[in-house]
């Protein structure tokens, strides 16, 4: 997707602090961190949101969560605990229309919404 910010970050056209990359998944630090560790994990394939997932993306989403686990172990916060958030669509406040999972860690994350 030509106009997609995260596609540009994945291609290196916009700089980012890369945390992880493989053939299918890319992870980088959020530019406006909401916790001491705030990482975004995205598929390289442009998928607009969780609501636009197709059956063929099933394995890809599983891979994303395995990458989340790997990052948590490598960065040393797997045992302390962390939060994974996906905002999907307008009412959830999704601002970048490329599927992404926020990982928040490194502090007591406080009150839960649910
Ligand atoms: P959303 O609100 O869509 O769930 O999350 C989008 C996230 O992308 C926000 O947390 C925001 O700080 C982050 N973000 C927006 N622009 C950039 C950017 O240019 N670089 C990086 N690394 N993160 C960005
Ligand atoms: Zn994209």
PDB file of C-alpha atoms and ligand atoms in Angstrom:
ATOM      1  CA  UNK A   1       0.000   0.000   0.000  1.00  0.00           C
ATOM      2  CA  UNK A   2       1.648   3.168  -1.230  1.00  0.00           C
ATOM      3  CA  UNK A   3       0.198   5.584   1.286  1.00  0.00           C
ATOM      4  CA  UNK A   4       0.462   3.406   4.367  1.00  0.00           C
ATOM      5  CA  UNK A   5       2.804   4.640   7.102  1.00  0.00           C
ATOM      6  CA  UNK A   6       3.595   1.174   8.438  1.00  0.00           C
ATOM      7  CA  UNK A   7       4.217  -0.242   4.939  1.00  0.00           C
ATOM      8  CA  UNK A   8       6.762   2.568   4.501  1.00  0.00           C
ATOM      9  CA  UNK A   9       8.378   1.726   7.855  1.00  0.00           C
ATOM     10  CA  UNK A  10       8.543  -1.982   6.887  1.00  0.00           C
ATOM     11  CA  UNK A  11      10.237  -1.045   3.578  1.00  0.00           C
ATOM     12  CA  UNK A  12      12.677   1.257   5.402  1.00  0.00           C
ATOM     13  CA  UNK A  13      11.373   4.331   3.593  1.00  0.00           C
ATOM     14  CA  UNK A  14      10.587   5.853   6.985  1.00  0.00           C
ATOM     15  CA  UNK A  15      13.139   5.182   9.739  1.00  0.00           C
ATOM     16  CA  UNK A  16      12.182   3.208  12.818  1.00  0.00           C
ATOM     17  CA  UNK A  17      13.823   1.550  15.775  1.00  0.00           C
ATOM     18  CA  UNK A  18      13.561  -2.059  14.553  1.00  0.00           C
ATOM     19  CA  UNK A  19      13.104  -4.708  17.222  1.00  0.00           C
ATOM     20  CA  UNK A  20      12.478  -7.806  15.062  1.00  0.00           C
ATOM     21  CA  UNK A  21      12.093  -8.838  11.430  1.00  0.00           C
ATOM     22  CA  UNK A  22      11.463 -12.043   9.518  1.00  0.00           C
ATOM     23  CA  UNK A  23       9.848 -12.814   6.162  1.00  0.00           C
ATOM     24  CA  UNK A  24       6.332 -12.139   7.427  1.00  0.00           C
ATOM     25  CA  UNK A  25       6.509 -10.035  10.587  1.00  0.00           C
ATOM     26  CA  UNK A  26       8.122  -6.704  11.566  1.00  0.00           C
ATOM     27  CA  UNK A  27       8.359  -5.084  15.007  1.00  0.00           C
ATOM     28  CA  UNK A  28       9.533  -1.613  16.009  1.00  0.00           C
ATOM     29  CA  UNK A  29       9.349   0.829  18.905  1.00  0.00           C
ATOM     30  CA  UNK A  30       6.314   3.097  19.087  1.00  0.00           C
ATOM     31  CA  UNK A  31       7.233   6.749  18.424  1.00  0.00           C
ATOM     32  CA  UNK A  32       5.031   7.905  21.331  1.00  0.00           C
ATOM     33  CA  UNK A  33       5.599   5.285  24.046  1.00  0.00           C
ATOM     34  CA  UNK A  34       2.867   4.753  26.630  1.00  0.00           C
ATOM     35  CA  UNK A  35       5.102   2.556  28.822  1.00  0.00           C
ATOM     36  CA  UNK A  36       8.866   2.088  29.280  1.00  0.00           C
ATOM     37  CA  UNK A  37       8.613  -0.626  26.618  1.00  0.00           C
ATOM     38  CA  UNK A  38       6.102   0.026  23.835  1.00  0.00           C
ATOM     39  CA  UNK A  39       6.594  -2.076  20.720  1.00  0.00           C
ATOM     40  CA  UNK A  40       4.373  -2.424  17.657  1.00  0.00           C
ATOM     41  CA  UNK A  41       4.219  -5.829  15.950  1.00  0.00           C
ATOM     42  CA  UNK A  42       2.837  -5.868  12.407  1.00  0.00           C
ATOM     43  CA  UNK A  43       2.440  -8.259   9.497  1.00  0.00           C
ATOM     44  CA  UNK A  44       4.486  -7.267   6.441  1.00  0.00           C
ATOM     45  CA  UNK A  45       1.364  -7.933   4.396  1.00  0.00           C
ATOM     46  CA  UNK A  46      -0.865  -4.874   4.342  1.00  0.00           C
ATOM     47  CA  UNK A  47      -4.030  -5.821   6.221  1.00  0.00           C
ATOM     48  CA  UNK A  48      -6.145  -2.838   7.198  1.00  0.00           C
ATOM     49  CA  UNK A  49      -7.363  -4.116  10.572  1.00  0.00           C
ATOM     50  CA  UNK A  50      -8.414  -7.197  12.516  1.00  0.00           C
ATOM     51  CA  UNK A  51     -11.825  -6.781  10.892  1.00  0.00           C
ATOM     52  CA  UNK A  52     -10.269  -7.305   7.450  1.00  0.00           C
ATOM     53  CA  UNK A  53      -8.487 -10.575   8.204  1.00  0.00           C
ATOM     54  CA  UNK A  54      -9.083 -13.378   5.719  1.00  0.00           C
ATOM     55  CA  UNK A  55      -9.048 -17.115   6.307  1.00  0.00           C
ATOM     56  CA  UNK A  56      -5.631 -17.229   4.591  1.00  0.00           C
ATOM     57  CA  UNK A  57      -4.217 -14.921   7.322  1.00  0.00           C
ATOM     58  CA  UNK A  58      -4.873 -17.429  10.109  1.00  0.00           C
ATOM     59  CA  UNK A  59      -1.307 -18.734  10.228  1.00  0.00           C
ATOM     60  CA  UNK A  60       0.121 -15.225   9.985  1.00  0.00           C
ATOM     61  CA  UNK A  61      -1.726 -14.090  13.121  1.00  0.00           C
ATOM     62  CA  UNK A  62      -0.383 -17.139  14.952  1.00  0.00           C
ATOM     63  CA  UNK A  63       3.125 -16.184  13.818  1.00  0.00           C
ATOM     64  CA  UNK A  64       2.634 -12.642  15.119  1.00  0.00           C
ATOM     65  CA  UNK A  65       1.811 -13.972  18.587  1.00  0.00           C
ATOM     66  CA  UNK A  66       4.842 -16.267  18.533  1.00  0.00           C
ATOM     67  CA  UNK A  67       6.955 -13.189  17.694  1.00  0.00           C
ATOM     68  CA  UNK A  68       5.341 -11.326  20.612  1.00  0.00           C
ATOM     69  CA  UNK A  69       6.352 -14.187  22.900  1.00  0.00           C
ATOM     70  CA  UNK A  70       9.900 -14.228  21.481  1.00  0.00           C
ATOM     71  CA  UNK A  71      10.311 -10.469  21.969  1.00  0.00           C
ATOM     72  CA  UNK A  72       8.984 -10.737  25.547  1.00  0.00           C
ATOM     73  CA  UNK A  73      11.536 -13.450  26.325  1.00  0.00           C
ATOM     74  CA  UNK A  74      14.442 -11.705  24.604  1.00  0.00           C
ATOM     75  CA  UNK A  75      13.706  -8.337  26.206  1.00  0.00           C
ATOM     76  CA  UNK A  76      13.255 -10.028  29.588  1.00  0.00           C
ATOM     77  CA  UNK A  77       9.680  -9.021  30.447  1.00  0.00           C
ATOM     78  CA  UNK A  78       7.922 -12.324  29.738  1.00  0.00           C
ATOM     79  CA  UNK A  79       7.836 -13.326  33.398  1.00  0.00           C
ATOM     80  CA  UNK A  80       6.975  -9.886  34.800  1.00  0.00           C
ATOM     81  CA  UNK A  81       3.936  -9.594  32.562  1.00  0.00           C
ATOM     82  CA  UNK A  82       2.925  -7.387  29.685  1.00  0.00           C
ATOM     83  CA  UNK A  83      -0.140  -6.235  27.777  1.00  0.00           C
ATOM     84  CA  UNK A  84      -1.008  -6.801  24.110  1.00  0.00           C
ATOM     85  CA  UNK A  85      -3.512  -4.383  22.569  1.00  0.00           C
ATOM     86  CA  UNK A  86      -5.137  -4.201  19.163  1.00  0.00           C
ATOM     87  CA  UNK A  87      -7.303  -1.227  18.309  1.00  0.00           C
ATOM     88  CA  UNK A  88      -9.671  -2.115  15.483  1.00  0.00           C
ATOM     89  CA  UNK A  89     -11.520   0.586  13.615  1.00  0.00           C
ATOM     90  CA  UNK A  90     -12.949   3.989  14.370  1.00  0.00           C
ATOM     91  CA  UNK A  91     -14.653   3.418  17.716  1.00  0.00           C
ATOM     92  CA  UNK A  92     -11.543   1.729  19.119  1.00  0.00           C
ATOM     93  CA  UNK A  93      -9.419   4.696  18.034  1.00  0.00           C
ATOM     94  CA  UNK A  94      -7.289   2.929  15.424  1.00  0.00           C
ATOM     95  CA  UNK A  95      -5.201   5.674  13.825  1.00  0.00           C
ATOM     96  CA  UNK A  96      -2.950   3.692  11.445  1.00  0.00           C
ATOM     97  CA  UNK A  97      -4.865   1.457   9.061  1.00  0.00           C
ATOM     98  CA  UNK A  98      -2.337  -1.386   8.997  1.00  0.00           C
ATOM     99  CA  UNK A  99      -3.013  -4.203  11.471  1.00  0.00           C
ATOM    100  CA  UNK A 100      -0.755  -3.811  14.513  1.00  0.00           C
ATOM    101  CA  UNK A 101      -0.436  -5.171  18.010  1.00  0.00           C
ATOM    102  CA  UNK A 102       0.887  -2.931  20.769  1.00  0.00           C
ATOM    103  CA  UNK A 103       3.103  -4.592  23.390  1.00  0.00           C
ATOM    104  CA  UNK A 104       3.273  -2.587  26.614  1.00  0.00           C
ATOM    105  CA  UNK A 105       5.697  -3.570  29.351  1.00  0.00           C
ATOM    106  CA  UNK A 106       8.258  -2.375  31.845  1.00  0.00           C
ATOM    107  CA  UNK A 107       5.941  -1.012  34.524  1.00  0.00           C
ATOM    108  CA  UNK A 108       2.825  -1.852  36.477  1.00  0.00           C
ATOM    109  CA  UNK A 109       0.275  -1.264  33.735  1.00  0.00           C
ATOM    110  CA  UNK A 110      -2.402  -0.176  36.153  1.00  0.00           C
ATOM    111  CA  UNK A 111      -6.125  -0.356  35.845  1.00  0.00           C
ATOM    112  CA  UNK A 112      -7.541  -2.777  33.315  1.00  0.00           C
ATOM    113  CA  UNK A 113     -10.352  -1.733  31.000  1.00  0.00           C
ATOM    114  CA  UNK A 114     -11.650  -5.295  30.994  1.00  0.00           C
TER     115      UNK A 114
HETATM  116  P1  LIG B   1      -3.297   2.942  16.971  1.00  0.00           P
HETATM  117  O1  LIG B   1      -3.732   4.223  17.612  1.00  0.00           O
HETATM  118  O2  LIG B   1      -3.650   2.913  15.504  1.00  0.00           O
HETATM  119  O3  LIG B   1      -3.704   1.707  17.693  1.00  0.00           O
HETATM  120  O4  LIG B   1      -1.707   2.941  17.063  1.00  0.00           O
HETATM  121  C1  LIG B   1      -0.874   3.605  16.178  1.00  0.00           C
HETATM  122  C2  LIG B   1       0.444   3.781  16.872  1.00  0.00           C
HETATM  123  O5  LIG B   1       1.411   4.149  15.912  1.00  0.00           O
HETATM  124  C3  LIG B   1       0.441   4.890  17.938  1.00  0.00           C
HETATM  125  O6  LIG B   1       0.769   4.342  19.209  1.00  0.00           O
HETATM  126  C4  LIG B   1       1.495   5.865  17.440  1.00  0.00           C
HETATM  127  O7  LIG B   1       2.279   6.435  18.475  1.00  0.00           O
HETATM  128  C5  LIG B   1       2.327   5.019  16.495  1.00  0.00           C
HETATM  129  N1  LIG B   1       2.960   5.774  15.428  1.00  0.00           N
HETATM  130  C6  LIG B   1       2.361   6.739  14.649  1.00  0.00           C
HETATM  131  N2  LIG B   1       3.246   7.212  13.750  1.00  0.00           N
HETATM  132  C7  LIG B   1       4.412   6.539  13.963  1.00  0.00           C
HETATM  133  C8  LIG B   1       5.703   6.607  13.331  1.00  0.00           C
HETATM  134  O8  LIG B   1       5.951   7.358  12.394  1.00  0.00           O
HETATM  135  N3  LIG B   1       6.665   5.780  13.827  1.00  0.00           N
HETATM  136  C9  LIG B   1       6.433   4.924  14.867  1.00  0.00           C
HETATM  137  N4  LIG B   1       7.456   4.178  15.287  1.00  0.00           N
HETATM  138  N5  LIG B   1       5.223   4.836  15.471  1.00  0.00           N
HETATM  139  C10 LIG B   1       4.236   5.637  15.027  1.00  0.00           C
HETATM  140 ZN1  LIG B   2       0.345  -1.016   5.260  1.00  0.00          ZN
END
